[in-house]
């Protein structure tokens, strides 16, 4: 067992920046008093502290950090120690300009901001190695140290000469010959053929911006470089502290209002393999005006589930806010009850922590108005502080849930490279690709019904699932098609849709018809994909009901599938829209058009019934009350969460015991606005 696994109970605490307060020993003392009061047991330190740790090149100051360790040790607390590469000292950027990034227009940045180092620079790598080694040697044996937090929210790209050289090497290594490269990137379009490797530059608006295969490879390269940099960072940590796990905090993104997904810019599926435990920074926009609370909760649940799925082991929420953020256009505080509800939602989906950004609110600069456990008023009486305190006390009541796992029979397929390709191509409807939003529409149906889903990549095991949901398989590799064949042949149920099987792994359109393995699985051959304008709708008839189509209608030819639904208008009236095909022992469904949430719900009804996927604890699901379950050897822990502003009724099949109130719970209960129950049930009950 590593050090983190040995910790009893949940990590509660978060980013702590005493390095901003060294001139105020009174405040530093007060921090610990307030941490004790609010049941904070963990601090994440040093994330951006390089300037303090190494104020001049080769001159180190660890005294303040020693003090943090001493203080945490004296209260049996835990330290998550960060490597400081997320923001470097000023002297370094000045003395070694190569550590600063160059943007896609060739401009070398000056010092400032953060998360903006060059990942190729040998000097930066050497400096990072040195400081990481010193941290590992100094604190590796410290009993408070439980986890390495490597850098911070890796992201972005660099176009400096060193990175360009790495890019050439990466491409050359992948394609070996210029002929193979020209083939893969379809270079003869617009006279793009290469006659020498030295002509190879990164994509940029000043040059190549329309070579789709190049763009796709650039994304892969950026992921590889980021992972490579991370690998370099962890070398000294792994060497000196093999029993301290390493993680880096992953992110979610929200490119538009109402969109919330794991970061799409880096291939986290690949990155995850180098982490000992997944961690991520969770900042959903609660109390917005564009969707009901349950919708925000559903998307947040999806992101948690995707992070769970990367390792299918408990993960950590490395950051969240106890009240508001500062980086939105409007930054709303959480309403009473929401802090507890949203934090328990993290635990419900498999987190073994609730950690905040940050413990004490900064006095100046960018984040001075970001929510924090201890505000500028320094008070233990503020609403936010009391919320955190209350939640900390609650967490102590459910210590036994730590480490518990999930059992999941439904998976949704997501691949980062498919998403890059899907969003890249011109044609069709540019704003209506919405790959992830489609996945979330399917996910929502299961979330409403309290049926758990994983969100997995094509590299992961499919065989443990009964149902695999894989719409819009735009880019699909040969080996993924083989895996899908095997999955269905051996009894799995597969659902896919329009916009599938269109390009290969170089983003080149598949010739000679739809890929043969997909034809075999689905028993159809898609033909034209009709693009609908905003507000334009046609219709599909399915099970005696009519549903409206939006954005895309796939016209298809049926080979040996059964037709479950037809188009009822437009020039493809009467042609198949929804099909089902028996393939080996399994079944494959194909949904030809983009259809409403109502259709999705009706469509899955039979599948859920025949596969017996219904939640075995909940009698009747309430779409705004989410139930998620974690299991250990003996018990099931059902988290029941009301994501609505009204009291709700929930009916269970069996009585249970609420860990938070320490009371028996009958089969039918009322749950308050934003209420949470954590219902414990002996496991053999759940087996029948
Ligand atoms: C990110 C960063 C933190 C902080 C928070 C604010 O998650 O990792 O350092 O800036 O955002 O929400
Ligand atoms: Zn660079």
CSV table of N, CA, C and O in Angstrom, one decimal, residues 509-614:
chain,number,residue,atom,x,y,z
A,509,UNK,N,-10.7,10.5,-45.4
A,509,UNK,CA,-12.1,9.9,-45.6
A,509,UNK,C,-11.9,8.5,-46.0
A,509,UNK,O,-11.1,8.2,-46.9
A,510,UNK,N,-12.7,7.6,-45.4
A,510,UNK,CA,-12.6,6.2,-45.9
A,510,UNK,C,-13.2,6.0,-47.3
A,510,UNK,O,-14.3,6.5,-47.5
A,511,UNK,N,-12.5,5.3,-48.1
A,511,UNK,CA,-13.0,5.1,-49.5
A,511,UNK,C,-13.7,3.7,-49.6
A,511,UNK,O,-13.6,3.0,-48.6
A,512,UNK,N,-14.3,3.4,-50.7
A,512,UNK,CA,-14.9,2.1,-50.9
A,512,UNK,C,-16.0,1.8,-49.9
A,512,UNK,O,-16.1,0.7,-49.4
A,513,UNK,N,-16.8,2.8,-49.6
A,513,UNK,CA,-17.9,2.5,-48.7
A,513,UNK,C,-17.6,2.5,-47.3
A,513,UNK,O,-16.5,2.7,-46.9
A,514,UNK,N,-18.6,2.2,-46.5
A,514,UNK,CA,-18.5,2.2,-45.0
A,514,UNK,C,-17.6,1.1,-44.7
A,514,UNK,O,-17.6,0.0,-45.3
A,515,UNK,N,-16.7,1.2,-43.6
A,515,UNK,CA,-15.8,0.1,-43.3
A,515,UNK,C,-16.5,-1.2,-43.1
A,515,UNK,O,-17.6,-1.2,-42.4
A,516,UNK,N,-16.0,-2.2,-43.7
A,516,UNK,CA,-16.6,-3.5,-43.7
A,516,UNK,C,-17.0,-4.0,-42.3
A,516,UNK,O,-18.1,-4.5,-42.1
A,517,UNK,N,-16.1,-3.9,-41.3
A,517,UNK,CA,-16.5,-4.4,-39.9
A,517,UNK,C,-17.7,-3.7,-39.4
A,517,UNK,O,-18.5,-4.4,-38.7
A,518,UNK,N,-17.9,-2.4,-39.7
A,518,UNK,CA,-19.0,-1.7,-39.2
A,518,UNK,C,-20.3,-2.2,-39.9
A,518,UNK,O,-21.4,-2.4,-39.3
A,519,UNK,N,-20.1,-2.5,-41.3
A,519,UNK,CA,-21.3,-3.0,-42.0
A,519,UNK,C,-21.7,-4.4,-41.4
A,519,UNK,O,-22.9,-4.7,-41.2
A,520,UNK,N,-20.7,-5.2,-41.0
A,520,UNK,CA,-21.0,-6.5,-40.4
A,520,UNK,C,-21.7,-6.3,-39.1
A,520,UNK,O,-22.7,-7.0,-38.8
A,521,UNK,N,-21.3,-5.4,-38.3
A,521,UNK,CA,-21.9,-5.2,-37.0
A,521,UNK,C,-23.3,-4.7,-37.1
A,521,UNK,O,-24.2,-5.2,-36.4
A,522,UNK,N,-23.5,-3.7,-37.9
A,522,UNK,CA,-24.8,-3.0,-37.8
A,522,UNK,C,-25.7,-3.4,-38.9
A,522,UNK,O,-26.9,-3.1,-38.9
A,523,UNK,N,-25.2,-4.2,-39.9
A,523,UNK,CA,-26.1,-4.7,-41.0
A,523,UNK,C,-26.7,-3.6,-41.8
A,523,UNK,O,-27.8,-3.7,-42.4
A,524,UNK,N,-26.0,-2.5,-41.9
A,524,UNK,CA,-26.5,-1.3,-42.8
A,524,UNK,C,-25.3,-0.7,-43.5
A,524,UNK,O,-24.2,-1.0,-43.2
A,525,UNK,N,-25.7,0.2,-44.4
A,525,UNK,CA,-24.6,1.0,-45.0
A,525,UNK,C,-25.1,2.5,-45.1
A,525,UNK,O,-26.0,2.7,-45.9
A,526,UNK,N,-24.5,3.3,-44.3
A,526,UNK,CA,-25.0,4.7,-44.3
A,526,UNK,C,-24.6,5.3,-45.7
A,526,UNK,O,-23.5,5.0,-46.3
A,527,UNK,N,-25.5,6.2,-46.2
A,527,UNK,CA,-25.2,6.9,-47.5
A,527,UNK,C,-25.0,8.4,-47.2
A,527,UNK,O,-24.0,8.7,-46.5
A,528,UNK,N,-25.9,9.2,-47.7
A,528,UNK,CA,-25.7,10.7,-47.4
A,528,UNK,C,-26.0,11.1,-46.0
A,528,UNK,O,-26.8,10.5,-45.4
A,529,UNK,N,-25.2,12.1,-45.5
A,529,UNK,CA,-25.6,12.7,-44.2
A,529,UNK,C,-26.1,14.1,-44.5
A,529,UNK,O,-25.4,15.0,-44.9
A,530,UNK,N,-27.4,14.3,-44.3
A,530,UNK,CA,-28.0,15.5,-44.6
A,530,UNK,C,-27.8,16.5,-43.4
A,530,UNK,O,-28.1,16.1,-42.3
A,531,UNK,N,-27.4,17.7,-43.7
A,531,UNK,CA,-27.2,18.7,-42.7
A,531,UNK,C,-28.4,19.6,-42.6
A,531,UNK,O,-28.9,20.2,-43.6
A,532,UNK,N,-29.0,19.8,-41.4
A,532,UNK,CA,-30.2,20.6,-41.2
A,532,UNK,C,-29.8,22.0,-40.7
A,532,UNK,O,-28.8,22.1,-40.0
A,533,UNK,N,-30.5,23.0,-41.2
A,533,UNK,CA,-30.2,24.4,-40.7
A,533,UNK,C,-30.8,24.6,-39.4
A,533,UNK,O,-31.7,23.9,-38.9
A,534,UNK,N,-30.3,25.6,-38.7
A,534,UNK,CA,-30.9,25.9,-37.4
A,534,UNK,C,-32.4,26.1,-37.5
A,534,UNK,O,-32.8,26.8,-38.5
A,535,UNK,N,-33.2,25.5,-36.7
A,535,UNK,CA,-34.7,25.6,-36.8
A,535,UNK,C,-35.3,24.7,-37.8
A,535,UNK,O,-36.5,24.6,-37.9
A,536,UNK,N,-34.5,24.0,-38.6
A,536,UNK,CA,-35.1,23.1,-39.6
A,536,UNK,C,-35.2,21.7,-39.0
A,536,UNK,O,-34.2,21.2,-38.3
A,537,UNK,N,-36.4,21.1,-39.1
A,537,UNK,CA,-36.5,19.8,-38.5
A,537,UNK,C,-37.3,18.8,-39.4
A,537,UNK,O,-38.2,19.3,-40.1
A,538,UNK,N,-37.0,17.6,-39.4
A,538,UNK,CA,-37.8,16.6,-40.1
A,538,UNK,C,-38.2,15.6,-39.0
A,538,UNK,O,-38.1,15.8,-37.8
A,539,UNK,N,-38.8,14.4,-39.4
A,539,UNK,CA,-39.4,13.6,-38.4
A,539,UNK,C,-39.0,12.1,-38.6
A,539,UNK,O,-38.8,11.7,-39.8
A,540,UNK,N,-39.0,11.4,-37.5
A,540,UNK,CA,-38.8,10.0,-37.5
A,540,UNK,C,-40.0,9.3,-36.8
A,540,UNK,O,-40.4,9.8,-35.7
A,541,UNK,N,-40.5,8.2,-37.3
A,541,UNK,CA,-41.5,7.5,-36.6
A,541,UNK,C,-40.9,6.2,-36.0
A,541,UNK,O,-40.2,5.5,-36.7
A,542,UNK,N,-41.1,6.1,-34.7
A,542,UNK,CA,-40.5,4.9,-34.0
A,542,UNK,C,-41.5,4.5,-33.0
A,542,UNK,O,-42.0,5.3,-32.2
A,543,UNK,N,-41.8,3.2,-32.9
A,543,UNK,CA,-42.8,2.7,-32.0
A,543,UNK,C,-44.1,3.5,-32.0
A,543,UNK,O,-44.6,3.9,-30.9
A,544,UNK,N,-44.6,3.7,-33.1
A,544,UNK,CA,-45.9,4.5,-33.2
A,544,UNK,C,-45.9,5.9,-32.7
A,544,UNK,O,-46.9,6.5,-32.5
A,545,UNK,N,-44.7,6.5,-32.5
A,545,UNK,CA,-44.6,7.8,-32.1
A,545,UNK,C,-43.7,8.6,-33.1
A,545,UNK,O,-42.9,8.0,-33.7
A,546,UNK,N,-44.0,9.9,-33.2
A,546,UNK,CA,-43.2,10.8,-34.1
A,546,UNK,C,-42.2,11.6,-33.3
A,546,UNK,O,-42.6,12.2,-32.3
A,547,UNK,N,-41.0,11.7,-33.8
A,547,UNK,CA,-40.0,12.5,-33.1
A,547,UNK,C,-39.4,13.4,-34.1
A,547,UNK,O,-39.2,13.1,-35.3
A,548,UNK,N,-39.0,14.6,-33.6
A,548,UNK,CA,-38.4,15.6,-34.4
A,548,UNK,C,-36.9,15.4,-34.6
A,548,UNK,O,-36.2,15.1,-33.6
A,549,UNK,N,-36.3,15.5,-35.8
A,549,UNK,CA,-34.9,15.5,-36.0
A,549,UNK,C,-34.3,16.9,-36.0
A,549,UNK,O,-35.0,17.8,-36.4
A,550,UNK,N,-33.0,17.0,-35.6
A,550,UNK,CA,-32.3,18.3,-35.6
A,550,UNK,C,-30.9,18.0,-36.1
A,550,UNK,O,-30.3,17.0,-35.9
A,551,UNK,N,-30.4,19.0,-36.8
A,551,UNK,CA,-29.0,19.1,-37.2
A,551,UNK,C,-28.5,18.0,-38.3
A,551,UNK,O,-27.9,18.4,-39.2
A,552,UNK,N,-28.8,16.7,-38.0
A,552,UNK,CA,-28.3,15.7,-39.0
A,552,UNK,C,-29.3,14.6,-39.2
A,552,UNK,O,-29.9,14.0,-38.2
A,553,UNK,N,-29.5,14.2,-40.4
A,553,UNK,CA,-30.3,13.0,-40.8
A,553,UNK,C,-29.4,12.2,-41.7
A,553,UNK,O,-29.0,12.6,-42.8
A,554,UNK,N,-29.1,11.0,-41.3
A,554,UNK,CA,-28.3,10.1,-42.1
A,554,UNK,C,-29.3,9.2,-42.9
A,554,UNK,O,-30.2,8.6,-42.4
A,555,UNK,N,-29.0,9.2,-44.2
A,555,UNK,CA,-29.8,8.4,-45.1
A,555,UNK,C,-29.0,7.1,-45.2
A,555,UNK,O,-27.8,7.1,-45.3
A,556,UNK,N,-29.7,5.9,-45.1
A,556,UNK,CA,-29.0,4.7,-45.1
A,556,UNK,C,-29.7,3.5,-45.9
A,556,UNK,O,-30.9,3.6,-46.0
A,557,UNK,N,-28.8,2.6,-46.3
A,557,UNK,CA,-29.3,1.4,-46.9
A,557,UNK,C,-29.2,0.3,-45.9
A,557,UNK,O,-28.2,0.1,-45.3
A,558,UNK,N,-30.4,-0.5,-45.8
A,558,UNK,CA,-30.3,-1.6,-44.9
A,558,UNK,C,-29.9,-2.8,-45.6
A,558,UNK,O,-30.3,-3.1,-46.7
A,559,UNK,N,-28.9,-3.6,-45.0
A,559,UNK,CA,-28.5,-4.8,-45.6
A,559,UNK,C,-29.2,-6.0,-45.0
A,559,UNK,O,-30.1,-6.6,-45.6
A,560,UNK,N,-28.9,-6.2,-43.7
A,560,UNK,CA,-29.7,-7.3,-43.0
A,560,UNK,C,-30.1,-6.9,-41.6
A,560,UNK,O,-30.3,-7.8,-40.8
A,561,UNK,N,-30.2,-5.6,-41.4
A,561,UNK,CA,-30.7,-5.2,-40.0
A,561,UNK,C,-32.2,-5.1,-40.1
A,561,UNK,O,-32.8,-5.0,-41.2
A,562,UNK,N,-32.9,-5.1,-38.9
A,562,UNK,CA,-34.3,-4.8,-38.9
A,562,UNK,C,-34.5,-3.3,-38.7
A,562,UNK,O,-33.7,-2.6,-38.0
A,563,UNK,N,-35.5,-2.8,-39.4
A,563,UNK,CA,-35.8,-1.4,-39.3
A,563,UNK,C,-36.8,-1.1,-38.2
A,563,UNK,O,-37.9,-1.6,-38.1
A,564,UNK,N,-36.4,-0.2,-37.2
A,564,UNK,CA,-37.2,0.1,-36.1
A,564,UNK,C,-37.9,1.4,-36.2
A,564,UNK,O,-38.9,1.7,-35.6
A,565,UNK,N,-37.3,2.3,-37.1
A,565,UNK,CA,-37.9,3.6,-37.3
A,565,UNK,C,-37.6,4.1,-38.7
A,565,UNK,O,-36.6,3.8,-39.3
A,566,UNK,N,-38.6,5.0,-39.2
A,566,UNK,CA,-38.5,5.5,-40.6
A,566,UNK,C,-38.5,7.0,-40.5
A,566,UNK,O,-39.1,7.6,-39.7
A,567,UNK,N,-37.9,7.6,-41.6
A,567,UNK,CA,-38.1,9.1,-41.8
A,567,UNK,C,-39.5,9.2,-42.3
A,567,UNK,O,-40.0,8.4,-43.2
A,568,UNK,N,-40.2,10.3,-41.9
A,568,UNK,CA,-41.6,10.5,-42.4
A,568,UNK,C,-41.7,11.7,-43.3
A,568,UNK,O,-42.8,12.1,-43.7
A,569,UNK,N,-40.6,12.4,-43.5
A,569,UNK,CA,-40.7,13.5,-44.5
A,569,UNK,C,-39.4,13.7,-45.2
A,569,UNK,O,-38.4,12.9,-45.0
A,570,UNK,N,-39.3,14.8,-45.9
A,570,UNK,CA,-38.1,15.2,-46.7
A,570,UNK,C,-37.9,14.2,-47.8
A,570,UNK,O,-38.7,13.3,-48.0
A,571,UNK,N,-36.8,14.4,-48.6
A,571,UNK,CA,-36.7,13.5,-49.8
A,571,UNK,C,-36.4,12.1,-49.5
A,571,UNK,O,-36.4,11.2,-50.3
A,572,UNK,N,-36.1,11.8,-48.2
A,572,UNK,CA,-35.8,10.4,-47.8
A,572,UNK,C,-36.9,9.8,-47.0
A,572,UNK,O,-36.8,8.9,-46.3
A,573,UNK,N,-38.1,10.4,-47.2
A,573,UNK,CA,-39.3,9.9,-46.6
A,573,UNK,C,-39.5,8.4,-46.8
A,573,UNK,O,-39.2,7.9,-47.9
A,574,UNK,N,-39.8,7.7,-45.8
A,574,UNK,CA,-40.0,6.2,-45.9
A,574,UNK,C,-38.7,5.4,-45.8
A,574,UNK,O,-38.8,4.2,-45.8
A,575,UNK,N,-37.6,6.0,-45.7
A,575,UNK,CA,-36.4,5.2,-45.6
A,575,UNK,C,-36.0,5.0,-44.2
A,575,UNK,O,-36.4,5.7,-43.3
A,576,UNK,N,-35.1,4.0,-43.9
A,576,UNK,CA,-34.8,3.7,-42.5
A,576,UNK,C,-34.1,4.7,-41.7
A,576,UNK,O,-33.2,5.4,-42.3
A,577,UNK,N,-34.5,4.9,-40.5
A,577,UNK,CA,-33.8,5.9,-39.6
A,577,UNK,C,-33.2,5.2,-38.4
A,577,UNK,O,-32.2,5.7,-37.9
A,578,UNK,N,-33.8,4.2,-37.9
A,578,UNK,CA,-33.3,3.5,-36.7
A,578,UNK,C,-33.3,2.0,-37.0
A,578,UNK,O,-34.3,1.5,-37.5
A,579,UNK,N,-32.2,1.4,-36.7
A,579,UNK,CA,-32.1,-0.1,-37.1
A,579,UNK,C,-31.5,-0.9,-35.9
A,579,UNK,O,-30.9,-0.3,-35.0
A,580,UNK,N,-31.8,-2.2,-36.0
A,580,UNK,CA,-31.3,-3.1,-35.0
A,580,UNK,C,-30.8,-4.3,-35.7
A,580,UNK,O,-31.3,-4.8,-36.7
A,581,UNK,N,-29.6,-4.8,-35.3
A,581,UNK,CA,-29.0,-6.0,-36.0
A,581,UNK,C,-28.5,-7.0,-34.9
A,581,UNK,O,-27.8,-6.6,-34.0
A,582,UNK,N,-28.9,-8.3,-35.1
A,582,UNK,CA,-28.4,-9.3,-34.3
A,582,UNK,C,-27.0,-9.7,-34.9
A,582,UNK,O,-26.9,-10.0,-36.1
A,583,UNK,N,-26.0,-9.7,-34.1
A,583,UNK,CA,-24.7,-10.0,-34.6
A,583,UNK,C,-24.0,-10.9,-33.6
A,583,UNK,O,-23.7,-10.5,-32.5
A,584,UNK,N,-23.8,-12.1,-34.0
A,584,UNK,CA,-23.3,-13.1,-33.0
A,584,UNK,C,-24.3,-13.2,-31.9
A,584,UNK,O,-25.5,-13.2,-32.1
A,585,UNK,N,-23.9,-13.2,-30.7
A,585,UNK,CA,-24.8,-13.3,-29.5
A,585,UNK,C,-25.3,-11.9,-29.1
A,585,UNK,O,-26.1,-11.8,-28.2
A,586,UNK,N,-24.9,-10.8,-29.7
A,586,UNK,CA,-25.3,-9.5,-29.3
A,586,UNK,C,-26.1,-8.7,-30.3
A,586,UNK,O,-26.5,-9.3,-31.3
A,587,UNK,N,-26.4,-7.5,-29.9
A,587,UNK,CA,-27.3,-6.7,-30.7
A,587,UNK,C,-26.6,-5.3,-30.9
A,587,UNK,O,-26.0,-4.7,-30.0
A,588,UNK,N,-26.8,-4.8,-32.2
A,588,UNK,CA,-26.2,-3.5,-32.5
A,588,UNK,C,-27.3,-2.6,-33.0
A,588,UNK,O,-28.0,-2.9,-34.0
A,589,UNK,N,-27.4,-1.4,-32.4
A,589,UNK,CA,-28.4,-0.4,-32.8
A,589,UNK,C,-27.8,0.7,-33.5
A,589,UNK,O,-26.7,1.1,-33.2
A,590,UNK,N,-28.5,1.3,-34.5
A,590,UNK,CA,-27.9,2.4,-35.2
A,590,UNK,C,-29.0,3.5,-35.3
A,590,UNK,O,-30.1,3.3,-35.7
A,591,UNK,N,-28.7,4.7,-34.7
A,591,UNK,CA,-29.6,5.8,-34.7
A,591,UNK,C,-29.2,6.8,-35.8
A,591,UNK,O,-28.1,7.4,-35.7
A,592,UNK,N,-30.0,6.9,-36.9
A,592,UNK,CA,-29.6,7.7,-38.1
A,592,UNK,C,-29.7,9.2,-37.9
A,592,UNK,O,-28.9,9.9,-38.6
A,593,UNK,N,-30.5,9.7,-37.0
A,593,UNK,CA,-30.7,11.1,-37.0
A,593,UNK,C,-30.4,11.6,-35.6
A,593,UNK,O,-30.5,10.9,-34.6
A,594,UNK,N,-30.2,12.9,-35.5
A,594,UNK,CA,-30.0,13.5,-34.1
A,594,UNK,C,-31.4,13.8,-33.6
A,594,UNK,O,-32.2,14.5,-34.2
A,595,UNK,N,-31.8,13.1,-32.5
A,595,UNK,CA,-33.2,13.2,-32.0
A,595,UNK,C,-33.2,13.7,-30.6
A,595,UNK,O,-32.2,13.8,-30.0
A,596,UNK,N,-34.4,14.0,-30.2
A,596,UNK,CA,-34.6,14.7,-28.9
A,596,UNK,C,-34.3,13.8,-27.7
A,596,UNK,O,-34.2,12.6,-27.8
A,597,UNK,N,-34.2,14.4,-26.5
A,597,UNK,CA,-34.0,13.7,-25.3
A,597,UNK,C,-35.2,12.7,-25.1
A,597,UNK,O,-35.0,11.6,-24.5
A,598,UNK,N,-36.4,13.1,-25.5
A,598,UNK,CA,-37.6,12.3,-25.4
A,598,UNK,C,-37.4,11.0,-26.1
A,598,UNK,O,-37.7,9.9,-25.7
A,599,UNK,N,-36.8,11.1,-27.4
A,599,UNK,CA,-36.6,9.9,-28.1
A,599,UNK,C,-35.6,9.0,-27.4
A,599,UNK,O,-35.7,7.8,-27.3
A,600,UNK,N,-34.5,9.6,-26.9
A,600,UNK,CA,-33.4,8.9,-26.3
A,600,UNK,C,-34.0,8.1,-25.1
A,600,UNK,O,-33.7,6.9,-24.9
A,601,UNK,N,-34.9,8.7,-24.4
A,601,UNK,CA,-35.5,8.0,-23.2
A,601,UNK,C,-36.3,6.8,-23.7
A,601,UNK,O,-36.2,5.7,-23.2
A,602,UNK,N,-37.2,7.1,-24.7
A,602,UNK,CA,-38.0,6.0,-25.2
A,602,UNK,C,-37.2,4.8,-25.8
A,602,UNK,O,-37.5,3.7,-25.6
A,603,UNK,N,-36.2,5.2,-26.5
A,603,UNK,CA,-35.3,4.3,-27.2
A,603,UNK,C,-34.7,3.3,-26.3
A,603,UNK,O,-34.6,2.1,-26.5
A,604,UNK,N,-34.2,3.8,-25.1
A,604,UNK,CA,-33.4,3.0,-24.2
A,604,UNK,C,-34.3,2.1,-23.3
A,604,UNK,O,-33.8,1.2,-22.6
A,605,UNK,N,-35.6,2.5,-23.2
A,605,UNK,CA,-36.5,1.8,-22.3
A,605,UNK,C,-36.4,0.2,-22.4
A,605,UNK,O,-36.2,-0.4,-21.5
A,606,UNK,N,-36.6,-0.2,-23.7
A,606,UNK,CA,-36.5,-1.7,-23.9
A,606,UNK,C,-35.2,-2.3,-23.6
A,606,UNK,O,-35.0,-3.4,-23.0
A,607,UNK,N,-34.1,-1.5,-23.9
A,607,UNK,CA,-32.8,-2.0,-23.7
A,607,UNK,C,-32.5,-2.2,-22.2
A,607,UNK,O,-32.0,-3.2,-21.7
A,608,UNK,N,-32.9,-1.1,-21.5
A,608,UNK,CA,-32.7,-1.1,-20.0
A,608,UNK,C,-33.5,-2.3,-19.4
A,608,UNK,O,-32.9,-3.0,-18.5
A,609,UNK,N,-34.7,-2.5,-19.9
A,609,UNK,CA,-35.4,-3.6,-19.4
A,609,UNK,C,-34.8,-5.0,-19.7
A,609,UNK,O,-34.6,-5.8,-18.8
A,610,UNK,N,-34.5,-5.2,-21.0
A,610,UNK,CA,-34.0,-6.5,-21.4
A,610,UNK,C,-32.7,-6.8,-20.8
A,610,UNK,O,-32.3,-8.0,-20.5
A,611,UNK,N,-31.9,-5.8,-20.5
A,611,UNK,CA,-30.6,-6.0,-19.9
A,611,UNK,C,-30.6,-6.0,-18.4
A,611,UNK,O,-29.6,-6.1,-17.7
A,612,UNK,N,-31.8,-5.6,-17.9
A,612,UNK,CA,-32.0,-5.6,-16.4
A,612,UNK,C,-31.0,-4.6,-15.8
A,612,UNK,O,-30.4,-4.9,-14.8
A,613,UNK,N,-31.0,-3.4,-16.4
A,613,UNK,CA,-30.0,-2.4,-15.9
A,613,UNK,C,-30.6,-1.5,-14.8
A,613,UNK,O,-29.8,-0.7,-14.2
A,614,UNK,N,-31.9,-1.6,-14.5
A,614,UNK,CA,-32.5,-0.7,-13.5
A,614,UNK,C,-31.7,-0.7,-12.2
A,614,UNK,O,-31.2,-1.7,-11.8
